[in-house]
Coordinates of C-alpha atoms in Angstrom, one line a residue:
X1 CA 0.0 0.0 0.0
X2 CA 2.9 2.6 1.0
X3 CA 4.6 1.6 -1.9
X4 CA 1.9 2.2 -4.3
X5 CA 1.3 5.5 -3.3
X6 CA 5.1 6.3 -3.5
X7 CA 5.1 5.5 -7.3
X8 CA 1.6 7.2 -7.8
X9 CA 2.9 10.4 -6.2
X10 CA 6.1 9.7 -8.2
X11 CA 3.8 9.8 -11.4
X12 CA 1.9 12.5 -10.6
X13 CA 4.8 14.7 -10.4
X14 CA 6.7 13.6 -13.6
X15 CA 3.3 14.8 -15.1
X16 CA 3.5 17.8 -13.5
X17 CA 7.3 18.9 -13.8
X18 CA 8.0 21.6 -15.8
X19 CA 11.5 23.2 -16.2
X20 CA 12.2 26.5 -19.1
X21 CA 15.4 26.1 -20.3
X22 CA 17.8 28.7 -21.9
X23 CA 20.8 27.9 -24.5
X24 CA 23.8 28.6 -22.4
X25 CA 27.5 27.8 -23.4
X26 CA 25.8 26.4 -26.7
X27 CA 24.0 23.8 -25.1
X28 CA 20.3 24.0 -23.4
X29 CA 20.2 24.3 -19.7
X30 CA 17.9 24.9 -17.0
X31 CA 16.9 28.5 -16.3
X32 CA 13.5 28.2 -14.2
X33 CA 12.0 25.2 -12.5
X34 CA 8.6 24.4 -10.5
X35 CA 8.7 22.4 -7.3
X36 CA 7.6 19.2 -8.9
X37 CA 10.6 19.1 -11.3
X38 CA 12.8 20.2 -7.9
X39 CA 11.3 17.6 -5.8
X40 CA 12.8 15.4 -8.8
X41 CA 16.6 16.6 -8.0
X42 CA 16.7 18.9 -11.2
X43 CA 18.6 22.1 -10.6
X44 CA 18.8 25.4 -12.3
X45 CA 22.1 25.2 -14.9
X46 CA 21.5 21.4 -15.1
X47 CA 21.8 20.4 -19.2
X48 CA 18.6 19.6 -20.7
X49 CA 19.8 16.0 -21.7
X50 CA 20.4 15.1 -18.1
X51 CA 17.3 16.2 -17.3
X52 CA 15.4 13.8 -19.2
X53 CA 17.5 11.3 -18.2
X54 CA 16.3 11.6 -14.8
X55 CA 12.8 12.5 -16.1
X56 CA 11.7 11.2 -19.5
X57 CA 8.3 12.8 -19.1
X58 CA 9.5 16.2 -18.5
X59 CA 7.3 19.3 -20.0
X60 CA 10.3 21.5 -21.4
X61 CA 9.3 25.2 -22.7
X62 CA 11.7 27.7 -24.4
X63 CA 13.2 30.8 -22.1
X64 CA 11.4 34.1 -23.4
X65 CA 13.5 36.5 -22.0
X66 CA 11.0 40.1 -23.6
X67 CA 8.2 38.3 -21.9
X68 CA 9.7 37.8 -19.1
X69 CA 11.1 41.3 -18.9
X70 CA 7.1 42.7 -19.9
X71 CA 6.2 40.3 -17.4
X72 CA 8.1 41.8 -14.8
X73 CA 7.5 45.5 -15.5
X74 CA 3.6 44.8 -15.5
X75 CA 4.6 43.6 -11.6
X76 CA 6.8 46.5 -11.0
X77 CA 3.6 48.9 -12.1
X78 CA 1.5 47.1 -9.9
X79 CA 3.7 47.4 -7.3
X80 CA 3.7 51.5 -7.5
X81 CA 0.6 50.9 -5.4
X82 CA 2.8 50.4 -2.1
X83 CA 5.5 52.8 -3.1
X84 CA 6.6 55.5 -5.8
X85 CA 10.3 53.7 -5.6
X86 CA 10.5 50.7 -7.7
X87 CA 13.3 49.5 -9.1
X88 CA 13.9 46.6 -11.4
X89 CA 16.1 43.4 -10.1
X90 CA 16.5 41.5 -13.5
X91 CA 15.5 38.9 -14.7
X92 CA 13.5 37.7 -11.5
X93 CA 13.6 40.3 -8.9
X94 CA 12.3 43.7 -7.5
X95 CA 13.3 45.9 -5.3
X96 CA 10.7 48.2 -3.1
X97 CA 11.8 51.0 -0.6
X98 CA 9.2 51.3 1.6
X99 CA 10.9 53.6 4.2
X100 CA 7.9 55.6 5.5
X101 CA 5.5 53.9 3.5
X102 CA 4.8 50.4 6.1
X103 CA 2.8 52.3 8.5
X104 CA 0.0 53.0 6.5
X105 CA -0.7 49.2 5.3
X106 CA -0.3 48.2 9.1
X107 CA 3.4 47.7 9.6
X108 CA 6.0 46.1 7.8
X109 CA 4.9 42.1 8.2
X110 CA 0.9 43.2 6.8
X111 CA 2.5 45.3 4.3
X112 CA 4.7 41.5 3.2
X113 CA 1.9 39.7 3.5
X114 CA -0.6 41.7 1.7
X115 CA 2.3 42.2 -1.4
X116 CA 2.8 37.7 -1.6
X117 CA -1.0 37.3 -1.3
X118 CA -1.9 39.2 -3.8
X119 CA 0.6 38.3 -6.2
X120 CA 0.1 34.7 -5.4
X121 CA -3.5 34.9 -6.2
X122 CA -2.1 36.7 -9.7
X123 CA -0.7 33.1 -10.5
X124 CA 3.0 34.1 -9.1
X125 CA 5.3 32.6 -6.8
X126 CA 6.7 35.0 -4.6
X127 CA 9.6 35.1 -2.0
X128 CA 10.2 38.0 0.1
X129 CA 12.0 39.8 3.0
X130 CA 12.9 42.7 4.4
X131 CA 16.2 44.3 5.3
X132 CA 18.0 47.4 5.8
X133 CA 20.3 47.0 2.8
X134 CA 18.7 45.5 -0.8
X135 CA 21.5 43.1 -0.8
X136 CA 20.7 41.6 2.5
X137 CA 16.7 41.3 1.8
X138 CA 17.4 39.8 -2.3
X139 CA 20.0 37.6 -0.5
X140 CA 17.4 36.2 2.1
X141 CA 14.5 35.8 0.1
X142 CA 16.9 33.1 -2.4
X143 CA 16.5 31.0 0.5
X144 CA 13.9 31.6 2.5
X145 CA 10.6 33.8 2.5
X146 CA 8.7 36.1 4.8
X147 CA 12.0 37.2 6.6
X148 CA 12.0 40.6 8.8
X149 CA 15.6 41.6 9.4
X150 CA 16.0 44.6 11.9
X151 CA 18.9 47.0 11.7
X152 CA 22.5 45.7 12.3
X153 CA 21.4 41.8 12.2
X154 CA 22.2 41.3 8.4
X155 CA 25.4 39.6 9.3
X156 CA 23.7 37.1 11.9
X157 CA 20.8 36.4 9.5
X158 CA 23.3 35.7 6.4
X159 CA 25.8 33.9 8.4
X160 CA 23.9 30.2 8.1
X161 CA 22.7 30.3 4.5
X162 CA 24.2 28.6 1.8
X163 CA 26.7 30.3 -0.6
X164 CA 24.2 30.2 -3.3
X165 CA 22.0 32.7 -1.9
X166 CA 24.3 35.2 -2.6
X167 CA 23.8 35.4 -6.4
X168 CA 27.4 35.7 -7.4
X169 CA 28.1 33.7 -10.8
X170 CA 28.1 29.8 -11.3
X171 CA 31.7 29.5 -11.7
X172 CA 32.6 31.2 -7.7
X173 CA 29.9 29.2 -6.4
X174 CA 31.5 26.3 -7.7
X175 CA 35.2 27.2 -6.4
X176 CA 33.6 28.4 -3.0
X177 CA 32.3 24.9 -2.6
X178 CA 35.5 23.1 -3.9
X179 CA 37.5 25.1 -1.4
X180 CA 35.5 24.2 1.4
X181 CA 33.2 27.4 2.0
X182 CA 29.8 25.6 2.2
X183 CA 27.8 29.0 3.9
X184 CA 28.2 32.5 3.6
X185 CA 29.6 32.5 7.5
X186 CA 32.3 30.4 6.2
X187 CA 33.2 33.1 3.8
X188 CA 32.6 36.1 5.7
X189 CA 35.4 34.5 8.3
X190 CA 38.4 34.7 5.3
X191 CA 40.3 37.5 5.1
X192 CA 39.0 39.8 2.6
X193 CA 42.3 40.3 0.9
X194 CA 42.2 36.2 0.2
X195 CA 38.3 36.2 -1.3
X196 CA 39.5 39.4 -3.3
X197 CA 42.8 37.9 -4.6
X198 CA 41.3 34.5 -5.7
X199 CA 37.1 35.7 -6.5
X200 CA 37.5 39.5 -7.3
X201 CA 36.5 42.8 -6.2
X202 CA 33.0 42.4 -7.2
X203 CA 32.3 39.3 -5.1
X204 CA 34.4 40.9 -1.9
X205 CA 31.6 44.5 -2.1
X206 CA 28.3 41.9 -2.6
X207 CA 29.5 40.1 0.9
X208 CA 30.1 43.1 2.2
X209 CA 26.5 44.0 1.2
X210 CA 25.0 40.9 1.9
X211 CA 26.6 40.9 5.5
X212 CA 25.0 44.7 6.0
X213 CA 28.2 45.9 5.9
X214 CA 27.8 48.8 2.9
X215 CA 24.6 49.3 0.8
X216 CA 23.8 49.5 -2.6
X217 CA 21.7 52.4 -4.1
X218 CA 19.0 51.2 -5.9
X219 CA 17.5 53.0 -9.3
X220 CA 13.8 53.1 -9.6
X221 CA 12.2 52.6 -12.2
X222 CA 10.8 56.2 -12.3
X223 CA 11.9 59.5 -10.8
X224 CA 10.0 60.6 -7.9
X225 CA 7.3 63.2 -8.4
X226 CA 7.4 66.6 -7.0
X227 CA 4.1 66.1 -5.5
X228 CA 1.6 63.2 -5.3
X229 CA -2.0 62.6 -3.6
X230 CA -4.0 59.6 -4.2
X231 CA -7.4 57.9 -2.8
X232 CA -7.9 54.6 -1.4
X233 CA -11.5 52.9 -1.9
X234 CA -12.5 49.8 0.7
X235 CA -14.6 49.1 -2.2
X236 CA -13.8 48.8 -5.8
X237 CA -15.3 51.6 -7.8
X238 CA -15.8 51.5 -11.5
X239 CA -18.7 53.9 -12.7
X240 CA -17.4 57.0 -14.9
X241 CA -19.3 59.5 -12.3
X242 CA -17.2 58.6 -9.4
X243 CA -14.0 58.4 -11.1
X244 CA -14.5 62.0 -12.4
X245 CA -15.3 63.3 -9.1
X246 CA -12.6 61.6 -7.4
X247 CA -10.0 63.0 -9.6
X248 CA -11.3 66.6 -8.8
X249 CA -10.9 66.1 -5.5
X250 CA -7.2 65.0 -6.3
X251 CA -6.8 67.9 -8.4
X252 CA -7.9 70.5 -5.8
X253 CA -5.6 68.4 -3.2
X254 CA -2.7 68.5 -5.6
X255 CA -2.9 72.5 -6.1
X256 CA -3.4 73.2 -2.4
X257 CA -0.2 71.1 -1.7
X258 CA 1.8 73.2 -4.2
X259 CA 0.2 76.3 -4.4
X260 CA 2.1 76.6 -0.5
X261 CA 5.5 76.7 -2.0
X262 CA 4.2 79.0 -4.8
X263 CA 4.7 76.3 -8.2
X264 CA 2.2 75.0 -10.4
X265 CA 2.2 71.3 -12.3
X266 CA 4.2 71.3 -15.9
X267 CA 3.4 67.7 -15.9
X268 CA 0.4 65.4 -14.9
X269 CA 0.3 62.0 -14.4
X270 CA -3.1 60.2 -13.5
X271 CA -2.6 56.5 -12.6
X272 CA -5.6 53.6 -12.0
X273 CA -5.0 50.9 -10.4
X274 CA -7.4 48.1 -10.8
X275 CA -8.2 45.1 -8.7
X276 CA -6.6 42.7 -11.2
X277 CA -3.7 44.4 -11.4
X278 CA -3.0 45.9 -14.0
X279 CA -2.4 49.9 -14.3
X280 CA -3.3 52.4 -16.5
X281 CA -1.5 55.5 -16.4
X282 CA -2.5 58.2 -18.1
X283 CA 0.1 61.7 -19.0
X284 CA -0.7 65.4 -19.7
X285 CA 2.2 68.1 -20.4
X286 CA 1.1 71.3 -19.9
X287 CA 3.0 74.9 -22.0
X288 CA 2.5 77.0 -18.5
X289 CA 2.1 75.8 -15.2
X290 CA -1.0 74.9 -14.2
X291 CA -2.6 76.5 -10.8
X292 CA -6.4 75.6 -10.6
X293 CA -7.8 72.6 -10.2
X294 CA -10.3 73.2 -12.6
X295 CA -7.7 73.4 -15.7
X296 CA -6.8 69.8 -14.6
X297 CA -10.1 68.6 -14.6
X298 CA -10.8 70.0 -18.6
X299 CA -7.7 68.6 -19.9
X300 CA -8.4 65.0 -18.1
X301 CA -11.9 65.4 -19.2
X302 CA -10.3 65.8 -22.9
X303 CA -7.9 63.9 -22.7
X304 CA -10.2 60.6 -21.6
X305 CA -12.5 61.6 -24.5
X306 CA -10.0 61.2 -26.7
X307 CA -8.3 57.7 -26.0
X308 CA -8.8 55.2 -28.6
X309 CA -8.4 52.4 -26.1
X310 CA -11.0 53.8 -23.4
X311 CA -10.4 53.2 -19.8
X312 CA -11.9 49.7 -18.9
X313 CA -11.8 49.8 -15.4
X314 CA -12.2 45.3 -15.1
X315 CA -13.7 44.6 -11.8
X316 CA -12.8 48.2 -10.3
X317 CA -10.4 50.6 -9.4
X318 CA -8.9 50.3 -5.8
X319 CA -6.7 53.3 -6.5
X320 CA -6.8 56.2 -8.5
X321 CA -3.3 58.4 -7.8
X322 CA -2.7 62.2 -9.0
X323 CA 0.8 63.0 -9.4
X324 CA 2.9 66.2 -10.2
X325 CA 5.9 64.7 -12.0
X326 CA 7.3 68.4 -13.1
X327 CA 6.6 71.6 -11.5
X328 CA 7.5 75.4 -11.6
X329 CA 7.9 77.9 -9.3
X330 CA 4.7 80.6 -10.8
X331 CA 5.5 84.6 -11.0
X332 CA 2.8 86.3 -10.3
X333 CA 2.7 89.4 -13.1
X334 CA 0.6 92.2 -12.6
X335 CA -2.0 92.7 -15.5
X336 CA -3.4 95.9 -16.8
X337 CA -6.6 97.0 -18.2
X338 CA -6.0 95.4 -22.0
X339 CA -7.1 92.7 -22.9
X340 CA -4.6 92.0 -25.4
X341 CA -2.4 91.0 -22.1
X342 CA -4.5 87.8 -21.7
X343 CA -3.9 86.5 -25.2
X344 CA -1.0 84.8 -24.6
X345 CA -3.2 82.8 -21.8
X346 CA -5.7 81.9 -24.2
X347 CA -3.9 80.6 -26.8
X348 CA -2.0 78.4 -24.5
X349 CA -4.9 76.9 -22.6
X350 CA -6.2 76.1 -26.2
X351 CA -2.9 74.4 -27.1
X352 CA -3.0 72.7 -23.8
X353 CA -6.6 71.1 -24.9
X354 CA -5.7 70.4 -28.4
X355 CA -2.4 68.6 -27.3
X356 CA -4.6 66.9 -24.6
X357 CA -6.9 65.5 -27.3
X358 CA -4.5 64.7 -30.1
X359 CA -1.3 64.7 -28.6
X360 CA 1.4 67.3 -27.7
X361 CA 4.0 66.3 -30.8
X362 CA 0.5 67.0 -33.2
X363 CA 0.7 70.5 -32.1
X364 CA 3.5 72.6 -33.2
X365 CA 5.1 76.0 -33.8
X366 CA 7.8 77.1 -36.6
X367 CA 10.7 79.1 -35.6
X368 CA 13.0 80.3 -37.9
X369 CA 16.5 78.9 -38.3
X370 CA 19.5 81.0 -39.0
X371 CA 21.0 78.8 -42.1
X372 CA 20.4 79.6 -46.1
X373 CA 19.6 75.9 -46.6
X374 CA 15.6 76.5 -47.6
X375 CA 14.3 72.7 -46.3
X376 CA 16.0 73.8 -42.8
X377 CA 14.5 77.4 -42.7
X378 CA 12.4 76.5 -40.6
X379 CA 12.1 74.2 -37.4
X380 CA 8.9 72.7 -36.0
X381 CA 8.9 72.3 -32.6
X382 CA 6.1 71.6 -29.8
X383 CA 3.9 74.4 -29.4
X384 CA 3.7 73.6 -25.7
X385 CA 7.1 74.1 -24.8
X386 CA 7.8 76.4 -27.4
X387 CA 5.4 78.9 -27.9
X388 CA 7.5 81.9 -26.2
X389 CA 10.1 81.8 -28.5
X390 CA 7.7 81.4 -31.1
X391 CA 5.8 84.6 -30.5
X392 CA 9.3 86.1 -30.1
X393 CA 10.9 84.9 -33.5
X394 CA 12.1 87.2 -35.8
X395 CA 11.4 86.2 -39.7
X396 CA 13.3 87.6 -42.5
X397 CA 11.5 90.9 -44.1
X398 CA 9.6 90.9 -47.0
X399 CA 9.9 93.6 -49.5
X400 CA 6.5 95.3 -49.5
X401 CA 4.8 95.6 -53.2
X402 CA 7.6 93.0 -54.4
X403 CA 6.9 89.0 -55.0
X404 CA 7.6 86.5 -53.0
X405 CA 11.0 85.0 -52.6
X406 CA 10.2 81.8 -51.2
X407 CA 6.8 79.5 -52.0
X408 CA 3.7 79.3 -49.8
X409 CA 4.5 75.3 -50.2
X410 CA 7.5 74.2 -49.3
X411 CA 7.5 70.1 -50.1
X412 CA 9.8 68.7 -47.4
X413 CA 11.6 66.6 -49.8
X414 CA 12.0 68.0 -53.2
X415 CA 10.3 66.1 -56.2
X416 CA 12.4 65.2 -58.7
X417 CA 11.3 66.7 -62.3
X418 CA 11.8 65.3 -66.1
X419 CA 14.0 68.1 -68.3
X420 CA 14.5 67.1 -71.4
X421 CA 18.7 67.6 -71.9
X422 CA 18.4 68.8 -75.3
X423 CA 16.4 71.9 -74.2
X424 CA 18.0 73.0 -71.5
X425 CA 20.6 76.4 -71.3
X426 CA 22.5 77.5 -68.8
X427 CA 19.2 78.5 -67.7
X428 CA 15.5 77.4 -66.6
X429 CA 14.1 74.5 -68.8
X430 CA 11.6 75.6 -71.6
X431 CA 9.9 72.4 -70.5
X432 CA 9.2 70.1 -67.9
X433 CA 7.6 66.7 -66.2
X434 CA 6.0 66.4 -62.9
X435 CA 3.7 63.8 -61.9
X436 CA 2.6 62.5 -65.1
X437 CA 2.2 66.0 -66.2
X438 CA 3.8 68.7 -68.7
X439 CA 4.4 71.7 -67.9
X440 CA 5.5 74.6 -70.5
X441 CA 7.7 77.4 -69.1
X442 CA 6.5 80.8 -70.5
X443 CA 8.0 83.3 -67.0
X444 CA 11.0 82.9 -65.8
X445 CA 12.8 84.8 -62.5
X446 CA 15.8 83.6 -61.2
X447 CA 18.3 82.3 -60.8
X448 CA 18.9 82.3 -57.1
X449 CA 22.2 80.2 -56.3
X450 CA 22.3 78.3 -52.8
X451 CA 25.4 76.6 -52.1
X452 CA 25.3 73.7 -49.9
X453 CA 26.9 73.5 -46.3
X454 CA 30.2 71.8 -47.0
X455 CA 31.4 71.1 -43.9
X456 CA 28.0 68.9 -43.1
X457 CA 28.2 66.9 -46.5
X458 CA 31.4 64.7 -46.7
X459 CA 33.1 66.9 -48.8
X460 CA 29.9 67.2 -51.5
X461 CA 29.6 70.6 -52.2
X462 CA 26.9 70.9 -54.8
X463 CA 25.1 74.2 -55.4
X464 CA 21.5 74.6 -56.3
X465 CA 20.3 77.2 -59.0
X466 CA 16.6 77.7 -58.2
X467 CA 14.2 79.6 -60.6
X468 CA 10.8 81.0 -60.3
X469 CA 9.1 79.9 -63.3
X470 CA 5.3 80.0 -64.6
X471 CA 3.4 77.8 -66.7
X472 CA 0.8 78.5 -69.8
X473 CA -1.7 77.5 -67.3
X474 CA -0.9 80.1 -64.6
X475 CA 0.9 77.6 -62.2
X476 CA 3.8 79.4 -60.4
X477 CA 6.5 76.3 -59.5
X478 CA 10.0 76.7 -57.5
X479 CA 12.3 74.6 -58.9
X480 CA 16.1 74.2 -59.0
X481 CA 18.8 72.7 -60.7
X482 CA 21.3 70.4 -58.4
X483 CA 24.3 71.1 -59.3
X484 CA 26.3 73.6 -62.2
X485 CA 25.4 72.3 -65.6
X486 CA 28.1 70.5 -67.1
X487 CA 30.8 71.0 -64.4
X488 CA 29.7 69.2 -61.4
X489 CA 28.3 65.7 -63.1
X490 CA 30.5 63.6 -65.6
X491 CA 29.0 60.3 -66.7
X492 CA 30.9 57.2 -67.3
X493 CA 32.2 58.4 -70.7
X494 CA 33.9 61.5 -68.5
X495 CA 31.6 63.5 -70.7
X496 CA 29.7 66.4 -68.7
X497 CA 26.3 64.4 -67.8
X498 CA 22.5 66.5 -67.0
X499 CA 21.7 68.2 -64.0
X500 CA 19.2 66.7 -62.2
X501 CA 16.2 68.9 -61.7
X502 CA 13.5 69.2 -58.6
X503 CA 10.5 71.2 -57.6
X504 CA 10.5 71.9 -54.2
X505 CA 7.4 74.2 -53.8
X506 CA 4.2 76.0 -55.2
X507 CA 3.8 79.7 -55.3
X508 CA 0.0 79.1 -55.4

């Protein structure tokens, strides 16, 4: 009877083993493992062939290191819940300062527990701990899970646990073991000149880490905002009424909070967090800071409107959070009577909506560029950020009652243009070919040479002869000729080969 329900649970966990395995050293190896295929004696690094030698029936799926990674940043943004600082720990890991965030989840072992449960639920198996260094907490939770480690007891929680724990590469591990040192107390009590001389520097500073003896800075994944308030609901919520309203009252929050040290929000960033887990963040840039809560409100409003993907709240938000991710200091300016002086106001709460609705890069300014080059003339640039200089720009002068010298269309690549060779002077063509359609030349004024900027070509200095020229039809074209004719293009006789010609606007 015992025996038969040895080899049944044997059976049931060969069904159940599962192992992803990576190409290493050009040859497949373990890289992840469930506890079936562990309770089996397979190991992480173990060859693929040996594997299936100790367990024929062994599910094997390919490593996918980008889903992995997407994987892990959908976690990380989940995690932004508990704390603003996230940082990534690849491939596996994250780490989470929660200095000053513990208390208001109910200490630091509810704050552990609610983090592993939910992710547990989420289909994830989690191990945790918490430390005063990150080293100290990654290097517990390789061995153990659910650890609390107080202030100076890093080395005395470390000291027992296996050498593994540590992280450091396969091929130390290895030599630690051959030489003896079994647990990280057995290498802590070297001399760290002898672990340096024979394992390097690198592995010397992660004990030191590991042992609480120096830290390492972590990088979150994103900066922390100048300002953020959010709202906790006991209670999923998930009709459009309440979502609004609660993001008012945010808004209102957020201005008070800055509106004390005089700035107002360049930047806004809305994020929902839903009872699933996943997160929906949603960003408005803004061309003047923004003081009043109910200029937040519109450009949410419009920006909501306008997603293409609308905001499927699942089962319920169970946190909405308003964030200020770039703020300026405001100067207050004194206004007069005109009310010319609010212009300026206007027109960049209008861009603010627009950008809102359609995106910021959508809507944009030209400023004018100091360079001959005509295709370069002129620079667009994002209205919100830009409009200052814009309004401030100072374009070359036009010659009152003469034409104009450059086209109302300006194509932003030229279009090349059929001239027949025979026909053409030193001068405008008498004829030409654009798209499928002839053109005869009957006004002519020009030419205007442009020379090209050398020192930006490799050394290819071609001019550019451009011509007004007018058809029998009335159509007003600005082309040019690349090139001098006959002195800057041989072909491969060495005879002097065509110019090529282009149109590179419309008068009207």
């Amino acid at each position: 009877m015992g025996t038969g329900s040895r080899e049944d649970n044997a059976s049931r966990q060969n069904n159940l083993a599962c192992i992803v395995v990576a190409k290493q050293n050009n040859a497949l190896q373990i890289s992840a493992l469930d506890d079936a295929a562990a309770h089996l004696g397979l190991e992480i690094g173990q060859p693929l062939a040996n594997a299936r030698a100790i367990c024929p029936q062994l599910r094997v799926f390919d490593a996918d290191e980008a889903a992995d990674a997407r994987a892990l940043n959908v976690i990380a943004d989940w995690c932004d819940r508990f704390t603003p600082l996230v940082a990534l720990d690849s491939p596996h890991g994250l780490f989470l300062d929660i200095t000053g965030c513990a208390h208001l989840f109910g200490g630091e072992a509810a704050l552990m527990q609610i983090i592993c449960e939910a992710l547990t639920r989420q289909g994830f198996a989690v191990s945790a701990g918490i430390a005063g260094t990150s080293i100290c907490a990654r290097t517990m939770t390789r061995y153990v899970s659910g650890k609390i480690i107080r202030d100076g007891a890093e080395a005395d929680a470390v000291w027992p646990l296996p050498v593994f724990a540590l992280g450091a590469e396969d091929a130390i591990i290895r030599g630690l073991r051959r030489a003896g040192l079994k647990t990280i107390g057995d290498v802590a009590s070297r001399a760290r000149h002898e672990i340096t001389a024979r394992f390097g520097a690198d592995f010397t500073t992660l004990l030191e880490q590991a042992l609480g003896q120096g830290d390492a800075p972590i990088s979150p994944r994103k900066p922390l905002p100048d300002y953020i308030v959010e709202k906790r609901f006991p209670e999923p919520i998930a009709t459009e009424g309440v979502i609004a309203a609660t993001l008012s009252r945010l808004a209102q929050m957020l201005v008070t909070a800055m509106d004390q040290q005089g700035k107002g929000a360049r930047r806004l960033e809305a994020g929902f967090f839903r009872t699933d887990g996943a997160v929906r963040t949603i960003v408005i840039d803004t061309g003047q800071p923004v003081t009043r809560s109910g200029v937040m409100d519109r450009l949410f409003r419009e920006r909501l409107d306008a997603l293409n993907d609308p905001l499927d709240p699942g089962f319920g938000f169970d946190l909405i959070r308003l964030s200020a991710s770039r703020t300026e200091i405001v100067v207050q300016q004194q206004r007069d009577l005109d009310a010319n002086v609010h212009d300026n106001d206007e027109l960049a709460a209008l861009i603010d909506r627009i950008a809102a609705r359609i995106g910021g890069r959508r809507v944009v300014v030209h400023l004018p560029q100091d360079t001959h080059i005509p295709e370069r003339a002129v620079l667009a640039a994002p209205a919100q950020h830009q409009l200052a200089a814009a309004m401030h720009a100072t374009w070359p002068a036009r010659v009152e009652g003469e034409p104009p010298l450059r086209p109302l269309r300006l194509f932003e690549k030229p279009e090349p243009i059929k001239v027949p060779f025979a026909t053409v002077p030193d001068g405008p063509p008498h004829h030409f070919t654009w798209r499928r359609a002839n053109h005869a030349v009957v006004r002519v004024e020009g030419p205007e040479r442009i020379a090209m900027e050398w020192w930006k070509h490799n050394g290819q200095t071609l001019t550019r002869d451009y011509f007004r020229v007018e058809d029998e039809a009335g159509l007003r074209f600005w082309i040019y000729r690349d090139g001098l004719y006959g002195s800057e293009r041989v072909t491969e006789e060495g005879k002097p080969a065509p110019p090529n010609w282009f149109v590179h606007g419309l008068f009207a």
